[in-house]
PDB file of C-alpha atoms and ligand atoms in Angstrom:
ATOM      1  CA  UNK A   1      -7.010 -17.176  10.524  1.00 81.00           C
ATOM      2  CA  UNK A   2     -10.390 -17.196   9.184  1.00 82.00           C
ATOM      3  CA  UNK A   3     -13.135 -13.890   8.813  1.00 86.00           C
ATOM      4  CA  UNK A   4     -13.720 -11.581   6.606  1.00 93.00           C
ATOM      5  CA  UNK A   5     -10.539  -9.554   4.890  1.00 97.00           C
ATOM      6  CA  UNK A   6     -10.843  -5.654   5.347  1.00 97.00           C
ATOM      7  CA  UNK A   7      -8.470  -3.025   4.060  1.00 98.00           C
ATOM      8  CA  UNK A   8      -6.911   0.587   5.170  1.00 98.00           C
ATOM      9  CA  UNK A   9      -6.825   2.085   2.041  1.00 98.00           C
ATOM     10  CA  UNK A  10      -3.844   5.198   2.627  1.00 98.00           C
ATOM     11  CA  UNK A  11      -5.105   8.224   0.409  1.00 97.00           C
ATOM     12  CA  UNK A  12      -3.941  10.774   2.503  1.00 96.00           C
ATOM     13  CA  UNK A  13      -0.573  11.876   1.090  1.00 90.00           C
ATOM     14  CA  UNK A  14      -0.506  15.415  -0.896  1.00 83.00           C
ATOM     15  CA  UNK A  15       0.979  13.755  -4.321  1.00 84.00           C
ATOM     16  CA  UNK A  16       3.759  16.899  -5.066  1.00 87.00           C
ATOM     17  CA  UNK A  17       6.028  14.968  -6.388  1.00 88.00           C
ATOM     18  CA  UNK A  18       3.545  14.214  -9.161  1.00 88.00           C
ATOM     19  CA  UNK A  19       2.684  17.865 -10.047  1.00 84.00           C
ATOM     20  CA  UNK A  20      -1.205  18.709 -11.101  1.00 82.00           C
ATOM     21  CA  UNK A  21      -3.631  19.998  -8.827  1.00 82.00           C
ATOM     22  CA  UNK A  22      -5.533  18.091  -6.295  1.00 86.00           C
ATOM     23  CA  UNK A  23      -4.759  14.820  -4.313  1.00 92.00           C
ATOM     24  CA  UNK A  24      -2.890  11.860  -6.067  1.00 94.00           C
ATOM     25  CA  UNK A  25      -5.330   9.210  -5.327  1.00 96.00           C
ATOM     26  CA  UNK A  26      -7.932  11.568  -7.304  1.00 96.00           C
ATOM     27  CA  UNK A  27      -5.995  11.510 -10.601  1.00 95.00           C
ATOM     28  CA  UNK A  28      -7.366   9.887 -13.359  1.00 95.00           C
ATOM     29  CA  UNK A  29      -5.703   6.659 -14.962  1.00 96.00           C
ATOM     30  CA  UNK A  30      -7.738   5.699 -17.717  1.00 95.00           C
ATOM     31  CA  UNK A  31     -10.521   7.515 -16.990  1.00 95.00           C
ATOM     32  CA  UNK A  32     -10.886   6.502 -13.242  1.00 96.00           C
ATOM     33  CA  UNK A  33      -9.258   7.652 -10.111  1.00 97.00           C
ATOM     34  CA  UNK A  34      -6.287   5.856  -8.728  1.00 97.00           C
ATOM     35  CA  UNK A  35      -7.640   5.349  -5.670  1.00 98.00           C
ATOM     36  CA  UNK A  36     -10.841   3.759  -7.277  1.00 98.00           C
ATOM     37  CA  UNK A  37      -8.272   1.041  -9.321  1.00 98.00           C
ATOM     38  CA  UNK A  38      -6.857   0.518  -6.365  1.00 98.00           C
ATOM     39  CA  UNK A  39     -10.047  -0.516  -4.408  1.00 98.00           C
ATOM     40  CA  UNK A  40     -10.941  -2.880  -7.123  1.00 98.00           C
ATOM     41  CA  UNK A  41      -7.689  -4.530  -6.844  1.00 98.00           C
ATOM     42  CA  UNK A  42      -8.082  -5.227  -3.404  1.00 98.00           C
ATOM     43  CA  UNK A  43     -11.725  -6.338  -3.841  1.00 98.00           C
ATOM     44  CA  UNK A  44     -10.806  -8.704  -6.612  1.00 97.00           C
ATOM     45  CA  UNK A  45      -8.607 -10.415  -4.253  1.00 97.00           C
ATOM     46  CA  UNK A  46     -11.581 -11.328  -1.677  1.00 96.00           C
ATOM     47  CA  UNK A  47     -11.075  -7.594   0.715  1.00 97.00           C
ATOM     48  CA  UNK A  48     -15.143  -7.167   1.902  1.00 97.00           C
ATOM     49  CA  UNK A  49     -14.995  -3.733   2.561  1.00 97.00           C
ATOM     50  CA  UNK A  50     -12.255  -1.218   3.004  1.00 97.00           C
ATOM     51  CA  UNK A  51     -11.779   2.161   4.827  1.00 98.00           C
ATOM     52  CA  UNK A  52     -10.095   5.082   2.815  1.00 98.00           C
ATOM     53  CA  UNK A  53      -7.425   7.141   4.353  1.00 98.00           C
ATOM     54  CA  UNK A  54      -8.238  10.989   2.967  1.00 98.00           C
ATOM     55  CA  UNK A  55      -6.812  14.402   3.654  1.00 96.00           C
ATOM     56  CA  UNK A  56      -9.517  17.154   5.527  1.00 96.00           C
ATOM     57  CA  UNK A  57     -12.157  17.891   3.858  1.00 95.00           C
ATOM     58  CA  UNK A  58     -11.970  15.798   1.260  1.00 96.00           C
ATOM     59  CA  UNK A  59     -14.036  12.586   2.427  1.00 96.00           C
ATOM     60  CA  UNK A  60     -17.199  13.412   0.588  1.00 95.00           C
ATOM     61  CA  UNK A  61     -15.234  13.795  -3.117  1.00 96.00           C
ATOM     62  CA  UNK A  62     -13.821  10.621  -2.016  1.00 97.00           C
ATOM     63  CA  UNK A  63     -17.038   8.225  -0.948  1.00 95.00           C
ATOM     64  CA  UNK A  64     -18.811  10.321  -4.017  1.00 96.00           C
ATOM     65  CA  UNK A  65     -15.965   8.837  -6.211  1.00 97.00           C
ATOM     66  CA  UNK A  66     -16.008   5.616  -4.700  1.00 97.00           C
ATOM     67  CA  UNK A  67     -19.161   4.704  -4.896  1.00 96.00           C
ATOM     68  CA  UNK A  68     -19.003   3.013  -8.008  1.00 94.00           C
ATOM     69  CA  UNK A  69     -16.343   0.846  -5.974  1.00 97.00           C
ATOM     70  CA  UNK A  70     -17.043  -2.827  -6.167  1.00 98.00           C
ATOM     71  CA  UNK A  71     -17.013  -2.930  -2.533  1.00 98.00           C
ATOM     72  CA  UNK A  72     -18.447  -0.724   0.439  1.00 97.00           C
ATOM     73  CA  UNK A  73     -16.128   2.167   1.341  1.00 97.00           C
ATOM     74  CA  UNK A  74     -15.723   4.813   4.098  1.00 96.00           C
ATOM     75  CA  UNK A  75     -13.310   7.303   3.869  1.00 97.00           C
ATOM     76  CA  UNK A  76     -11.995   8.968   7.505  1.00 98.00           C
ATOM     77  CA  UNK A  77      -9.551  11.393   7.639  1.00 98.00           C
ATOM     78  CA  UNK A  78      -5.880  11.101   7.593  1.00 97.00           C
ATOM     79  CA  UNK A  79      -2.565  12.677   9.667  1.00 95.00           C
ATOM     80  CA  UNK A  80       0.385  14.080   9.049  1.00 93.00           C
ATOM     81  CA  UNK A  81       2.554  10.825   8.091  1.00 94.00           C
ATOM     82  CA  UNK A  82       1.758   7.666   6.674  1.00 94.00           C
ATOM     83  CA  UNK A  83       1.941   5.968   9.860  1.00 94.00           C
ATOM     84  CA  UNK A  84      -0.452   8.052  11.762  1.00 95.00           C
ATOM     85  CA  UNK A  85      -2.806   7.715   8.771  1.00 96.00           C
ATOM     86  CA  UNK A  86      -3.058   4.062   8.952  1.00 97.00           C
ATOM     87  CA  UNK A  87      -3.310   3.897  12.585  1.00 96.00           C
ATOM     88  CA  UNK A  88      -6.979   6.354  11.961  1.00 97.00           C
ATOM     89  CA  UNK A  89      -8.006   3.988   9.804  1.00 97.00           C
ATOM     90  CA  UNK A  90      -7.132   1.185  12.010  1.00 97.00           C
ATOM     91  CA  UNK A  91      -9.089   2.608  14.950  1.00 96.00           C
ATOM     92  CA  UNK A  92     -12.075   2.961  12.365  1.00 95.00           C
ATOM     93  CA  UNK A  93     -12.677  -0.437  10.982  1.00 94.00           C
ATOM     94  CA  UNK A  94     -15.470  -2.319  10.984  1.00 87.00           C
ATOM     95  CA  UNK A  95     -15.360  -4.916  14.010  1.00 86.00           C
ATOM     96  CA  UNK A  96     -15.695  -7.919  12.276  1.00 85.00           C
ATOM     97  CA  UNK A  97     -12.491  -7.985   9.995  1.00 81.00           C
ATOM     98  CA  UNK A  98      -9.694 -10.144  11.262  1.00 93.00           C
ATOM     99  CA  UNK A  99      -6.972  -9.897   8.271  1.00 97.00           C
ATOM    100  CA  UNK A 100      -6.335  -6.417   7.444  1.00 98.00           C
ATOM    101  CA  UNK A 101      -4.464  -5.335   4.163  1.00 98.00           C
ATOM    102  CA  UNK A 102      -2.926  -1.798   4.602  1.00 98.00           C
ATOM    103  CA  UNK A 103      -2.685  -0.381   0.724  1.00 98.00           C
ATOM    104  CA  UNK A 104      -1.216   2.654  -0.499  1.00 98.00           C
ATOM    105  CA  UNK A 105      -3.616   3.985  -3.079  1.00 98.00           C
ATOM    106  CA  UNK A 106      -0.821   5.013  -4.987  1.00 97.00           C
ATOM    107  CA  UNK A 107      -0.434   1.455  -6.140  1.00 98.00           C
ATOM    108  CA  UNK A 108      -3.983   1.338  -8.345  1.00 98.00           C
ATOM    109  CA  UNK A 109      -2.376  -2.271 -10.585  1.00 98.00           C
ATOM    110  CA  UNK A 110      -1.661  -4.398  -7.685  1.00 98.00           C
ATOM    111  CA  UNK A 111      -2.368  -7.865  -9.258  1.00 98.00           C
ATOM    112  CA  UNK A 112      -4.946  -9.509  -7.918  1.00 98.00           C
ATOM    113  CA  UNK A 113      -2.660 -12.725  -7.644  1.00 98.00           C
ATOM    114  CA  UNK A 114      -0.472 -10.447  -5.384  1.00 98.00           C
ATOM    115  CA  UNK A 115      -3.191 -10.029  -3.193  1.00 98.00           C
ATOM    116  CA  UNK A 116      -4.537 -13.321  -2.871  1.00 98.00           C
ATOM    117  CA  UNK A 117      -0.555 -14.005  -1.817  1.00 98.00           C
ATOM    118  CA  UNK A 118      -0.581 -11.830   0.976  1.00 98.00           C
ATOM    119  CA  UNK A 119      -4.077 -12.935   2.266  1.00 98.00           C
ATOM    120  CA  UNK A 120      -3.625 -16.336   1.739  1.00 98.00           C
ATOM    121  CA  UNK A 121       0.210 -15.907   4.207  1.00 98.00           C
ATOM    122  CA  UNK A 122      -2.106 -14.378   6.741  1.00 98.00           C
ATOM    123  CA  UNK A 123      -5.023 -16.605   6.695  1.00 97.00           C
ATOM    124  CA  UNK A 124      -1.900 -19.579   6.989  1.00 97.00           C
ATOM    125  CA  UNK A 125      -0.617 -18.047  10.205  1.00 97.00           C
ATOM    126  CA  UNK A 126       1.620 -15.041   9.450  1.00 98.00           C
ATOM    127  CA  UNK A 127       1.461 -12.200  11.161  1.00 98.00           C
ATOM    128  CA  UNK A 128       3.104  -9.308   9.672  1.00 98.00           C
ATOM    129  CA  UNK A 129       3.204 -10.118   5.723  1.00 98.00           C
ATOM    130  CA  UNK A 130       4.490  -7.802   2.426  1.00 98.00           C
ATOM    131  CA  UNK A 131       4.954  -8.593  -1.004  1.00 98.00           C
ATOM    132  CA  UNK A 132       8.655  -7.815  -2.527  1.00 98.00           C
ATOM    133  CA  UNK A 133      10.620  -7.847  -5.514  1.00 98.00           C
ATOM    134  CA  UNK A 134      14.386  -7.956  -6.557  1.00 98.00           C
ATOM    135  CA  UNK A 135      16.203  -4.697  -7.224  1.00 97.00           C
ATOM    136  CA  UNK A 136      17.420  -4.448 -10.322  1.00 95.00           C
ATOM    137  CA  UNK A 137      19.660  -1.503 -10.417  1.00 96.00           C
ATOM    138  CA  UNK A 138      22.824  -1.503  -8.619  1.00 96.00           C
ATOM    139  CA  UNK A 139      22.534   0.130  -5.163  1.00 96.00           C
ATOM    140  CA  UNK A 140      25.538   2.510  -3.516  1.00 97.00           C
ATOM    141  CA  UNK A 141      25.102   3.284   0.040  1.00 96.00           C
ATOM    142  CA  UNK A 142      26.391   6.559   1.052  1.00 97.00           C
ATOM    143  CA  UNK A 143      28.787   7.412   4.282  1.00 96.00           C
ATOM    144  CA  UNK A 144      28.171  10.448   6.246  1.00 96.00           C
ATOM    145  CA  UNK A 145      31.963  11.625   4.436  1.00 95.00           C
ATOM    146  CA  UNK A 146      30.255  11.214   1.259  1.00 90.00           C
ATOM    147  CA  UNK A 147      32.158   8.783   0.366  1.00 97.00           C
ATOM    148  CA  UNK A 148      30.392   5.392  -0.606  1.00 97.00           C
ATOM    149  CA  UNK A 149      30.041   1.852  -1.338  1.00 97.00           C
ATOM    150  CA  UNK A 150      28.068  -1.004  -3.367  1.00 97.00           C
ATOM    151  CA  UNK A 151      25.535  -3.290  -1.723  1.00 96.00           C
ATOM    152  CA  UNK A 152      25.038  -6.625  -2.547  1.00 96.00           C
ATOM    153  CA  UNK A 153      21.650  -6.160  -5.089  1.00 96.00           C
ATOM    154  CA  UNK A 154      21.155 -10.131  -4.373  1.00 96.00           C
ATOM    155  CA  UNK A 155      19.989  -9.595  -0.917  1.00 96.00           C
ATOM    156  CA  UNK A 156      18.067  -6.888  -1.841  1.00 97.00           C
ATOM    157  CA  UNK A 157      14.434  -6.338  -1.996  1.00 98.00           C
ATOM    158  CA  UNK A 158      11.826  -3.210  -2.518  1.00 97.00           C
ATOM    159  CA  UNK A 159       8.861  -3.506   0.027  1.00 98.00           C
ATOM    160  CA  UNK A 160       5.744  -2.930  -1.703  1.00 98.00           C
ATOM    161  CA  UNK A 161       1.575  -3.059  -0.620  1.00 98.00           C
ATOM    162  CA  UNK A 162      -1.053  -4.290   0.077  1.00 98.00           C
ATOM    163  CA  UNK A 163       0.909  -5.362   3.099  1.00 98.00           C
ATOM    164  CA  UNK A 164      -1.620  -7.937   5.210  1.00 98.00           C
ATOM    165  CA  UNK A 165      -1.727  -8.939   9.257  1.00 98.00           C
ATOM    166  CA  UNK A 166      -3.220 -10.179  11.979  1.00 97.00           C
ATOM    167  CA  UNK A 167      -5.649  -6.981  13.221  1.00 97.00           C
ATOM    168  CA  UNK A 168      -4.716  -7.320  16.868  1.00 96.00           C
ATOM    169  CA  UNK A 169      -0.830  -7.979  15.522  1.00 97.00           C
ATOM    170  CA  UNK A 170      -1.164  -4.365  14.019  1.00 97.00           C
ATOM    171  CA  UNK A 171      -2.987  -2.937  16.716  1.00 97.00           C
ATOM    172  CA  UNK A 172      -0.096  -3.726  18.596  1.00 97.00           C
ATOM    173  CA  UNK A 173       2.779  -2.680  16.312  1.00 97.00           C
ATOM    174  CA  UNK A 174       0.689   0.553  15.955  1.00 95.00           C
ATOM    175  CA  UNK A 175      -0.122   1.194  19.960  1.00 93.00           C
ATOM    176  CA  UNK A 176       4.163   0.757  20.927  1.00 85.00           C
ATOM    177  CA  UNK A 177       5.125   2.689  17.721  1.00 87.00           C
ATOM    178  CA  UNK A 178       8.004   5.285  19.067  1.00 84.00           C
ATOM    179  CA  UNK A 179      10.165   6.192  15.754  1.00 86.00           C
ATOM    180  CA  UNK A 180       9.009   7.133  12.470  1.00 88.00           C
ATOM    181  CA  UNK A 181       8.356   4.100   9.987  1.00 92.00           C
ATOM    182  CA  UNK A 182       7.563   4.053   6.500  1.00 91.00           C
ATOM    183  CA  UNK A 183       5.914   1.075   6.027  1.00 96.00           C
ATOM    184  CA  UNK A 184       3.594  -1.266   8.563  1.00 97.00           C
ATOM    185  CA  UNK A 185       5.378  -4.330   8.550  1.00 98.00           C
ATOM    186  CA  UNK A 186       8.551  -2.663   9.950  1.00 97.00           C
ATOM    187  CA  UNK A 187       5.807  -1.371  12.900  1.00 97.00           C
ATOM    188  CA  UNK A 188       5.203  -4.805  13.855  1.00 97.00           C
ATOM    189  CA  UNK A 189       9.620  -6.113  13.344  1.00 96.00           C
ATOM    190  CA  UNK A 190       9.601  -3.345  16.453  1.00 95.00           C
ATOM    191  CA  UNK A 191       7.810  -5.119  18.319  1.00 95.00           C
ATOM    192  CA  UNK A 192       9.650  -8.169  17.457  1.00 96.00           C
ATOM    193  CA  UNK A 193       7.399 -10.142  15.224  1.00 98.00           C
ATOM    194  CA  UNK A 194       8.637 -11.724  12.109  1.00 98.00           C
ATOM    195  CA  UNK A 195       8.073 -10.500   8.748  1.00 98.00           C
ATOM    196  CA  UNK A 196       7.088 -12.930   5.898  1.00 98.00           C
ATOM    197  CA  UNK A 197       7.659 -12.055   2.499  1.00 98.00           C
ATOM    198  CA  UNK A 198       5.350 -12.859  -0.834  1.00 98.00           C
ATOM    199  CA  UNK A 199       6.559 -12.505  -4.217  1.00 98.00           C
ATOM    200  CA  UNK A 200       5.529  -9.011  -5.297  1.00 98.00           C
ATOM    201  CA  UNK A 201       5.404  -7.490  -8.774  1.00 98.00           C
ATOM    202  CA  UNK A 202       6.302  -4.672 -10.970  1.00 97.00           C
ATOM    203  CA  UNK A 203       3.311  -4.285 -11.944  1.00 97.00           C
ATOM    204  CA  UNK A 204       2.099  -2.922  -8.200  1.00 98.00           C
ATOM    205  CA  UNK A 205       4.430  -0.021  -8.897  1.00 98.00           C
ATOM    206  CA  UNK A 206       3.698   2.962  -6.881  1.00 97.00           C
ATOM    207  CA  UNK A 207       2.720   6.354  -9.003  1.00 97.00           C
ATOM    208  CA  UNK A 208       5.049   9.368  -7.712  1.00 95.00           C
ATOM    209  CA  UNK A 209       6.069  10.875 -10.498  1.00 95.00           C
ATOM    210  CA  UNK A 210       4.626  11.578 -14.280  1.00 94.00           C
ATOM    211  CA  UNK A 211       6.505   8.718 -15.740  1.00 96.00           C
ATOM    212  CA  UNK A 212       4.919   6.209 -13.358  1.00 97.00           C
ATOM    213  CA  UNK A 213       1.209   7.708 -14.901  1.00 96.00           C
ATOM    214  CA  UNK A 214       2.611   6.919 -18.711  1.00 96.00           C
ATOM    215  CA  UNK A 215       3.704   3.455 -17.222  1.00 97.00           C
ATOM    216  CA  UNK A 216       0.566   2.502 -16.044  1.00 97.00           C
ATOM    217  CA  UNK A 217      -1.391   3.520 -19.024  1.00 96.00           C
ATOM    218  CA  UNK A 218       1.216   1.344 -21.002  1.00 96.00           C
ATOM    219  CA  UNK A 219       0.302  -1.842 -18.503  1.00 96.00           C
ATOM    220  CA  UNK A 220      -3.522  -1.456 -18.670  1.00 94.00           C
ATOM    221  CA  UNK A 221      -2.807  -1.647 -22.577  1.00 93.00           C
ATOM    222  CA  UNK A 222      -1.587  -4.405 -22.198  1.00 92.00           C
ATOM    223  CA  UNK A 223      -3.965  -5.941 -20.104  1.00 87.00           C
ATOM    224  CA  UNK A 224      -6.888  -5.299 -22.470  1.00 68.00           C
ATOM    225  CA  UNK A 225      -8.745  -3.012 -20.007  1.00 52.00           C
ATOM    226  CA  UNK A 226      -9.963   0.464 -20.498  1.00 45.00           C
ATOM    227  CA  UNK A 227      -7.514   2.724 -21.930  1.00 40.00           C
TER     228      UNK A 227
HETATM  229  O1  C5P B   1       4.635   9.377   0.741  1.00 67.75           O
HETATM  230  P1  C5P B   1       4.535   7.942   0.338  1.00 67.75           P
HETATM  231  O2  C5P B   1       4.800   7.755  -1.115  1.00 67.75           O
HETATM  232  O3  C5P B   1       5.261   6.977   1.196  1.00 67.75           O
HETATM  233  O4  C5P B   1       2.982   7.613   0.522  1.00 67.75           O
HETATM  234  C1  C5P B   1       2.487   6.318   0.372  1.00 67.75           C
HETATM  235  C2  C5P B   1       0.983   6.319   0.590  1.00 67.75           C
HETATM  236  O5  C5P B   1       0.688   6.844   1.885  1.00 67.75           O
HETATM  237  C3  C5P B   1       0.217   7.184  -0.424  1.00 67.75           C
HETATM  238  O6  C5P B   1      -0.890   6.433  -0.903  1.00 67.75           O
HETATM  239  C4  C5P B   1      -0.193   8.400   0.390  1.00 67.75           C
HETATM  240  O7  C5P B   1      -1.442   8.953  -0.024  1.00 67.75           O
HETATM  241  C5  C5P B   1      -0.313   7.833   1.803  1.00 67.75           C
HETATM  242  N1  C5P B   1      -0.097   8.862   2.858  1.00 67.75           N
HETATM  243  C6  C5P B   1      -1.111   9.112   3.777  1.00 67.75           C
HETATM  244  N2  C5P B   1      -0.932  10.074   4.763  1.00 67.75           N
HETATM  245  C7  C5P B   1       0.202  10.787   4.814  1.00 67.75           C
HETATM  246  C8  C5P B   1       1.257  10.528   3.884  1.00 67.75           C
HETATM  247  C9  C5P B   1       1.078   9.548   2.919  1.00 67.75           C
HETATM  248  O8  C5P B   1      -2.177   8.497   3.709  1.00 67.75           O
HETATM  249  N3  C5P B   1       0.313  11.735   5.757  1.00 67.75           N
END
C-alpha cells in the first residue's frame, strides 16, 4: 500500500474523569496541549496531514492551537461516542490518503517507533492494524452472580492507538457498524477482517486521570524534552 499516511485525530471526548475545566486534549503537558503532542507524534512517524476530531464549538481554539503543529490540521466536529467521531472524521479526509491512523489524542507520547510499526504493517498489506502490550496486573473476570474468576494474563493484551488501515477497509467497518465498539480495529473484526497486532508501549499510555498527567511529565523528563 503506497500514498500518503493521513490521520483522524479523536479530540472529541469531554475528559471528566480527569477533573479541570475545559476539554482533555486542551490541557497542557509541559507547556503544550495534549492534543498538539499528540499531532507531532503522528507527524514524526511520516502522517502528512491529519484531521482533528473536536466537540461543538470548539474547532477554532483547536486549529488556533494547532497551528504551530508540524503538520497541516483541520479540526471537524465530533458525536456522541468515539465511534461516531471517527467515522466524521473519516467522511472528512483529504482524498488522497490511503493509510489512515485513527489516534486518540489522549495518547500525546506515542513513540514515534510505534508509529512507524503500525504504518509500516499497513503499507505491508494489513488491513486492520493496533499496537498492544502485555498486562501486567492479574485480571478477574466477573459473573453476573458476582462471583468471579482469574484469566490467563499470558494471553492478554491492552489495545492501544494510533491504530492504522486500509481507508476503504475502514470505510467499510465504519458503513456496516451495528453495535457499539470502543476501538476501530474491532469495527473492521465485524466485518470479518483480521486484526494484526504491533508491539505497543507504555509509554503511549492514555491520560484519564491526574496520575496519568504526573506520569507523563515524569517520561518527557526523561526524554530530555521540554519540561
Ligand atoms: O472515552 P475514551 O477514553 O475511550 O476516549 C478515547 C478518545 O476518544 C479520546 O481522545 C476522546 O477525546 C475521544 N472521543 C471522541 N468523541 C467521543 C468520545 C471520545 O472523540 N464522543
Amino acid at each position: 500500500m503506497s500514498g500518503p499516511v493521513v490521520a483522524i485525530v479523536v479530540a472529541a471526548g469531554s475528559g471528566v474523569r480527569l477533573g479541570g475545566t475545559g476539554p482533555k486534549a486542551l490541557r497542557h503537558l509541559a507547556g503544550r496541549p495534549l492534543v498538539c503532542w499528540a499531532v507531532d507524534a503522528l507527524a514524526a512517524g511520516g502522517v502528512r496531514s491529519a484531521v482533528v476530531v473536536v466537540a461543538a464549538g470548539l474547532e477554532a481554539d483547536f486549529e488556533a492551537v494547532l497551528g504551530s503543529a508540524l503538520i497541516p490540521v483541520t479540526a471537524v466536529v465530533g458525536g456522541a461516542t468515539r465511534q461516531e467521531s471517527v467515522a466524521r472524521g473519516l467522511a472528512t479526509l483529504p482524498d488522497d490518503g490511503q493509510v489512515v491512523l485513527v489516534h486518540d489524542a489522549a495518547r500525546p507520547l506515542v513513540p514515534v517507533e510505534v508509529v512507524r510499526r503500525v504504518v509500516d504493517a499497513v503499507r505491508s498489506g494489513a488491513l486492520a492494524v493496533t499496537p498492544v502490550v502485555p498486562v501486567t496486573d492479574t485480571i478477574r473476570q466477573l459473573s453476573p452472580d458476582q462471583t468471579s474468576a482469574v484469566v490467563d494474563r499470558s494471553r492478554l493484551r491492552a489495545v492501544q492507538t494510533p491504530q492504522g488501515f486500509d481507508r476503504d477497509t475502514l470505510v467499510q467497518a465504519h458503513a456496516g457498524l451495528h453495535d457499539e465498539v470502543t476501538d476501530d480495529v474491532a469495527a473492521c473484526e465485524a466485518i470479518g477482517v483480521p486484526v494484526t497486532l504491533v508491539a505497543g508501549s507504555r509509554e503511549a499510555l492514555k491520560i484519564t486521570e491526574p496520575f496519568d498527567l504526573i506520569v507523563a511529565q515524569a517520561l518527557l523528563s526523561t526524554r530530555g524534552g521540554p519540561g
